[in-house]
Amino acid sequence: MNKTSHVLWVWIPVFIVMLLAVMSLSVTLGAANISWQLVWQIIFSKIPGVSSWIDVSWESNIETIVWDLRLPRVILGAMVGAALALAGALYQGVLRNPLADPFILGVSSGASFGAALVIVLGVNVWWLGSFTLPAVAFLFGFLSLLIVYYLSRVNQKVRLETIILAGVVVQSFVGACLSLVLALSNEKLQTIVFWMMGSLALTEWDYNQMIFPIMIVISIVSLFFIKELNMLGLGEEAAHHSGVSVQRTRFILLVLASIITGAAVSVSGAIGFVGLVVPHIIRLLFGADYRVILPLSIIGGAIFLVGADAFARTIMAPRELPLGVITAFLGAPFFGYLLRRAKRGFF
Amino acid sequence: MLELQQVSKTIGDKQIVHDVSFSLDKGKSIGLIGPNGAGKSTLVKLISALEKPSSGCIHFFGEDVQKWSVKKLAQHIAVLSQDGLAPYPITVYDAVLMGRYPHLGFFQREGKKDHELVEDVLETTGLSEFRDQMLDTLSGGERQRVAIAKAMVQHPQLLILDEPTTFLDIGHQRQILNLVQSWQKREGLTVLMVLHDLNLAAQFCDELVLMNQGEIVNIGTSEQIIARETLQSVYQTDPEIIRHPKSNIPQILL
């Protein structure tokens, strides 16, 4: 057995256990005091087949708090964290840039702009119902990516430097549009700002049902590109000479990364830092092999965001802090510590 | 096996390669030489289909390489470039294994045979002791050796070397070129190399193609090309030609 599969066999189970621990801890936290045993009993009582083994000995309002309020939020947190970290890992690999994060190509600015428009105009597309906001945000995010790609295409080829610059262009333009909407929206300002800072507070099971399939499909598809990601690491020309069709692979991976970014941002706002830092932490701890980076970033992102959300809603309870603030607050010092400790360059 | 017919490449309104034709037989090695800006590197990019020629065609075993998929191309042609492999933190073993990529299907994983091949090649290139080291901890010369090992595993019919020795000291230069030469003898590999160092080119190539300003000036053996008048007109300098005391191959002194 080689080193890489050794790392995976040891650390994937460890990460999963950590994730389950953080999630169940997070469900117990809050105004009503609920033990983690009770949490798991309630969860198991919902599973067909297992439920007959469990005595329902709790009040129904406890069940409501666990099942309808806290659990959807924790699961959504895990999903959004996983999505952002995966997107960050993909962007960093494809763009070969350590500063790449899920927001670098303007996807999140686009999504935020779309969301702000929906909030200000109060539009509700009837067949989308409460999905109008995430759907429009997603659409705008994806449009931003297409514009970036269109701008950076010269002679049917897209160069890396140009993509990143085009991303900056689109980001600042859409950012300006967003500021304009903010300036013109008097009474809705606070809603938009809170949404932009990132929050899981608006969670319902519905949102989970929307992001879950996207997340699963994109994660699985991206795992098929591990070889290509590693080969891009050796340089684009080297990858071409070894048989990777660079332009096509890059386009597919950027679209995948942007879809999950759009999906995550559309349900929870632009939560910063997760997508930048989690893949870097994994890379610093376990090396740059994408066989390790992808799966561990997915689980690690989930752990990080569930933990950060638990912080955000308990540390100044009953007041809830913006999640984006907490992720940077926890993530930056830890990342700084790892940077100091790292013996070698890490990209 | 490789045939170029009236290949030209224009970028903007500048003609980089103009009307280049030559052919390369199986098992032979050809050296592309010429001053900076002669169009050598562009020609290599055209042959490896990184860029498309503006006119003319490049045939490989009678087929147009521009119509090949990137994967098919890599099954037949391996390229060793000036920069080699980026200092990326993955192990030597994993980097060499990547050479098998063009021979695998999209859902296929490397099998026992692929791993055996990597083991063999690590042995021949003397990289066995480095197998678990990260690429970013190796020196430029060692990394270039990994690049050769990766190319060997790729099992190409044509190997293109684009100034692979530019950043290496004389010891490593020799080592890399010796590896290529013994590989060529062992498996009947065909080699096209771009070299700046005329002395190395004369020693390691069966035939030399001298280029200047995008055109071929002269094609011939080292005896014919490494001559005072020929080089003088192209390089704008007046070199002394002497004979190598052992191999009797013409060499230049500046």
PDB file of C-alpha atoms in Angstrom, chain A residues 213-328:
ATOM      1  CA  PRO A 213     -28.342  16.519  -5.155  1.00  0.00           C
ATOM      2  CA  ILE A 214     -26.165  19.198  -6.770  1.00  0.00           C
ATOM      3  CA  MET A 215     -23.474  18.664  -4.157  1.00  0.00           C
ATOM      4  CA  ILE A 216     -23.482  14.867  -4.492  1.00  0.00           C
ATOM      5  CA  VAL A 217     -23.403  14.887  -8.285  1.00  0.00           C
ATOM      6  CA  ILE A 218     -20.660  17.513  -8.566  1.00  0.00           C
ATOM      7  CA  SER A 219     -18.525  15.851  -5.886  1.00  0.00           C
ATOM      8  CA  ILE A 220     -18.677  12.516  -7.659  1.00  0.00           C
ATOM      9  CA  VAL A 221     -18.020  13.997 -11.084  1.00  0.00           C
ATOM     10  CA  SER A 222     -15.056  15.995  -9.810  1.00  0.00           C
ATOM     11  CA  LEU A 223     -13.519  12.864  -8.282  1.00  0.00           C
ATOM     12  CA  PHE A 224     -13.201  11.543 -11.836  1.00  0.00           C
ATOM     13  CA  PHE A 225     -10.870  14.432 -12.649  1.00  0.00           C
ATOM     14  CA  ILE A 226      -8.317  13.765  -9.915  1.00  0.00           C
ATOM     15  CA  LYS A 227      -5.691  12.502 -12.362  1.00  0.00           C
ATOM     16  CA  GLU A 228      -6.141  15.526 -14.593  1.00  0.00           C
ATOM     17  CA  LEU A 229      -5.898  17.909 -11.623  1.00  0.00           C
ATOM     18  CA  ASN A 230      -2.623  16.330 -10.534  1.00  0.00           C
ATOM     19  CA  MET A 231      -1.272  16.520 -14.061  1.00  0.00           C
ATOM     20  CA  LEU A 232      -2.200  20.195 -14.377  1.00  0.00           C
ATOM     21  CA  GLY A 233      -0.092  20.677 -11.254  1.00  0.00           C
ATOM     22  CA  LEU A 234       3.008  19.764 -13.280  1.00  0.00           C
ATOM     23  CA  GLY A 235       2.285  22.584 -15.726  1.00  0.00           C
ATOM     24  CA  GLU A 236      -0.197  23.057 -18.521  1.00  0.00           C
ATOM     25  CA  GLU A 237       2.177  22.200 -21.348  1.00  0.00           C
ATOM     26  CA  ALA A 238       3.412  19.109 -19.538  1.00  0.00           C
ATOM     27  CA  ALA A 239      -0.216  18.065 -19.053  1.00  0.00           C
ATOM     28  CA  HIS A 240      -0.918  18.584 -22.745  1.00  0.00           C
ATOM     29  CA  HIS A 241       2.076  16.492 -23.739  1.00  0.00           C
ATOM     30  CA  SER A 242       0.904  13.679 -21.479  1.00  0.00           C
ATOM     31  CA  GLY A 243      -2.459  13.610 -23.193  1.00  0.00           C
ATOM     32  CA  VAL A 244      -4.672  15.904 -21.112  1.00  0.00           C
ATOM     33  CA  SER A 245      -6.841  18.115 -23.246  1.00  0.00           C
ATOM     34  CA  VAL A 246      -6.145  21.195 -21.171  1.00  0.00           C
ATOM     35  CA  GLN A 247      -8.732  23.645 -22.525  1.00  0.00           C
ATOM     36  CA  ARG A 248     -11.601  21.207 -22.237  1.00  0.00           C
ATOM     37  CA  THR A 249     -10.632  19.872 -18.808  1.00  0.00           C
ATOM     38  CA  ARG A 250     -10.237  23.388 -17.486  1.00  0.00           C
ATOM     39  CA  PHE A 251     -13.630  24.480 -18.792  1.00  0.00           C
ATOM     40  CA  ILE A 252     -15.393  21.448 -17.326  1.00  0.00           C
ATOM     41  CA  LEU A 253     -13.735  21.869 -13.931  1.00  0.00           C
ATOM     42  CA  LEU A 254     -14.430  25.612 -13.759  1.00  0.00           C
ATOM     43  CA  VAL A 255     -18.081  24.995 -14.615  1.00  0.00           C
ATOM     44  CA  LEU A 256     -18.316  22.303 -11.925  1.00  0.00           C
ATOM     45  CA  ALA A 257     -16.678  24.559  -9.344  1.00  0.00           C
ATOM     46  CA  SER A 258     -18.904  27.469 -10.291  1.00  0.00           C
ATOM     47  CA  ILE A 259     -22.086  25.414 -10.110  1.00  0.00           C
ATOM     48  CA  ILE A 260     -21.393  24.367  -6.529  1.00  0.00           C
ATOM     49  CA  THR A 261     -20.237  27.855  -5.590  1.00  0.00           C
ATOM     50  CA  GLY A 262     -23.433  29.263  -7.043  1.00  0.00           C
ATOM     51  CA  ALA A 263     -25.512  26.663  -5.243  1.00  0.00           C
ATOM     52  CA  ALA A 264     -23.790  27.323  -1.911  1.00  0.00           C
ATOM     53  CA  VAL A 265     -23.916  31.108  -2.197  1.00  0.00           C
ATOM     54  CA  SER A 266     -27.541  31.058  -3.289  1.00  0.00           C
ATOM     55  CA  VAL A 267     -28.711  29.329  -0.105  1.00  0.00           C
ATOM     56  CA  SER A 268     -26.369  30.875   2.438  1.00  0.00           C
ATOM     57  CA  GLY A 269     -24.822  34.061   1.071  1.00  0.00           C
ATOM     58  CA  ALA A 270     -21.175  34.690   0.416  1.00  0.00           C
ATOM     59  CA  ILE A 271     -19.390  32.958   3.290  1.00  0.00           C
ATOM     60  CA  GLY A 272     -15.740  33.789   2.845  1.00  0.00           C
ATOM     61  CA  PHE A 273     -12.550  32.024   3.846  1.00  0.00           C
ATOM     62  CA  VAL A 274     -13.793  28.422   3.843  1.00  0.00           C
ATOM     63  CA  GLY A 275     -13.030  27.871   0.183  1.00  0.00           C
ATOM     64  CA  LEU A 276      -9.652  29.565   0.377  1.00  0.00           C
ATOM     65  CA  VAL A 277      -8.333  28.104   3.577  1.00  0.00           C
ATOM     66  CA  VAL A 278      -9.660  24.568   3.918  1.00  0.00           C
ATOM     67  CA  PRO A 279      -7.918  23.203   0.788  1.00  0.00           C
ATOM     68  CA  HIS A 280      -4.711  24.958   1.859  1.00  0.00           C
ATOM     69  CA  ILE A 281      -4.881  23.430   5.309  1.00  0.00           C
ATOM     70  CA  ILE A 282      -5.359  19.983   3.788  1.00  0.00           C
ATOM     71  CA  ARG A 283      -2.455  20.633   1.400  1.00  0.00           C
ATOM     72  CA  LEU A 284      -0.176  21.764   4.217  1.00  0.00           C
ATOM     73  CA  LEU A 285      -1.028  18.779   6.378  1.00  0.00           C
ATOM     74  CA  PHE A 286      -1.200  15.984   3.793  1.00  0.00           C
ATOM     75  CA  GLY A 287       0.572  17.141   0.591  1.00  0.00           C
ATOM     76  CA  ALA A 288      -0.668  18.250  -2.789  1.00  0.00           C
ATOM     77  CA  ASP A 289      -2.014  14.994  -4.208  1.00  0.00           C
ATOM     78  CA  TYR A 290      -5.598  15.617  -5.326  1.00  0.00           C
ATOM     79  CA  ARG A 291      -6.562  12.078  -4.387  1.00  0.00           C
ATOM     80  CA  VAL A 292      -6.150  13.364  -0.837  1.00  0.00           C
ATOM     81  CA  ILE A 293      -7.086  17.021  -1.296  1.00  0.00           C
ATOM     82  CA  LEU A 294     -10.520  16.508  -2.845  1.00  0.00           C
ATOM     83  CA  PRO A 295     -12.110  14.059  -0.405  1.00  0.00           C
ATOM     84  CA  LEU A 296     -10.525  15.593   2.684  1.00  0.00           C
ATOM     85  CA  SER A 297     -11.408  19.141   1.594  1.00  0.00           C
ATOM     86  CA  ILE A 298     -15.037  18.123   1.136  1.00  0.00           C
ATOM     87  CA  ILE A 299     -15.298  16.635   4.638  1.00  0.00           C
ATOM     88  CA  GLY A 300     -12.963  19.228   6.174  1.00  0.00           C
ATOM     89  CA  GLY A 301     -15.024  22.102   4.757  1.00  0.00           C
ATOM     90  CA  ALA A 302     -18.139  20.583   6.289  1.00  0.00           C
ATOM     91  CA  ILE A 303     -16.464  20.223   9.699  1.00  0.00           C
ATOM     92  CA  PHE A 304     -15.122  23.772   9.566  1.00  0.00           C
ATOM     93  CA  LEU A 305     -18.399  25.421   8.655  1.00  0.00           C
ATOM     94  CA  VAL A 306     -20.570  23.436  11.074  1.00  0.00           C
ATOM     95  CA  GLY A 307     -18.133  24.359  13.838  1.00  0.00           C
ATOM     96  CA  ALA A 308     -18.048  28.009  12.804  1.00  0.00           C
ATOM     97  CA  ASP A 309     -21.839  28.144  12.691  1.00  0.00           C
ATOM     98  CA  ALA A 310     -22.065  26.649  16.175  1.00  0.00           C
ATOM     99  CA  PHE A 311     -19.775  29.469  17.322  1.00  0.00           C
ATOM    100  CA  ALA A 312     -21.721  32.099  15.424  1.00  0.00           C
ATOM    101  CA  ARG A 313     -25.004  31.301  17.089  1.00  0.00           C
ATOM    102  CA  THR A 314     -23.866  30.553  20.637  1.00  0.00           C
ATOM    103  CA  ILE A 315     -21.009  32.872  21.507  1.00  0.00           C
ATOM    104  CA  MET A 316     -23.165  35.986  21.882  1.00  0.00           C
ATOM    105  CA  ALA A 317     -26.521  34.206  22.197  1.00  0.00           C
ATOM    106  CA  PRO A 318     -29.288  35.035  21.692  1.00  0.00           C
ATOM    107  CA  ARG A 319     -27.692  37.363  19.210  1.00  0.00           C
ATOM    108  CA  GLU A 320     -26.380  35.640  16.111  1.00  0.00           C
ATOM    109  CA  LEU A 321     -23.143  36.750  14.477  1.00  0.00           C
ATOM    110  CA  PRO A 322     -22.597  36.705  10.713  1.00  0.00           C
ATOM    111  CA  LEU A 323     -21.016  33.425   9.735  1.00  0.00           C
ATOM    112  CA  GLY A 324     -18.499  35.041   7.380  1.00  0.00           C
ATOM    113  CA  VAL A 325     -17.060  36.965  10.318  1.00  0.00           C
ATOM    114  CA  ILE A 326     -16.586  33.808  12.349  1.00  0.00           C
ATOM    115  CA  THR A 327     -14.994  31.792   9.535  1.00  0.00           C
ATOM    116  CA  ALA A 328     -12.339  34.457   9.052  1.00  0.00           C
TER     117      ALA A 328
END
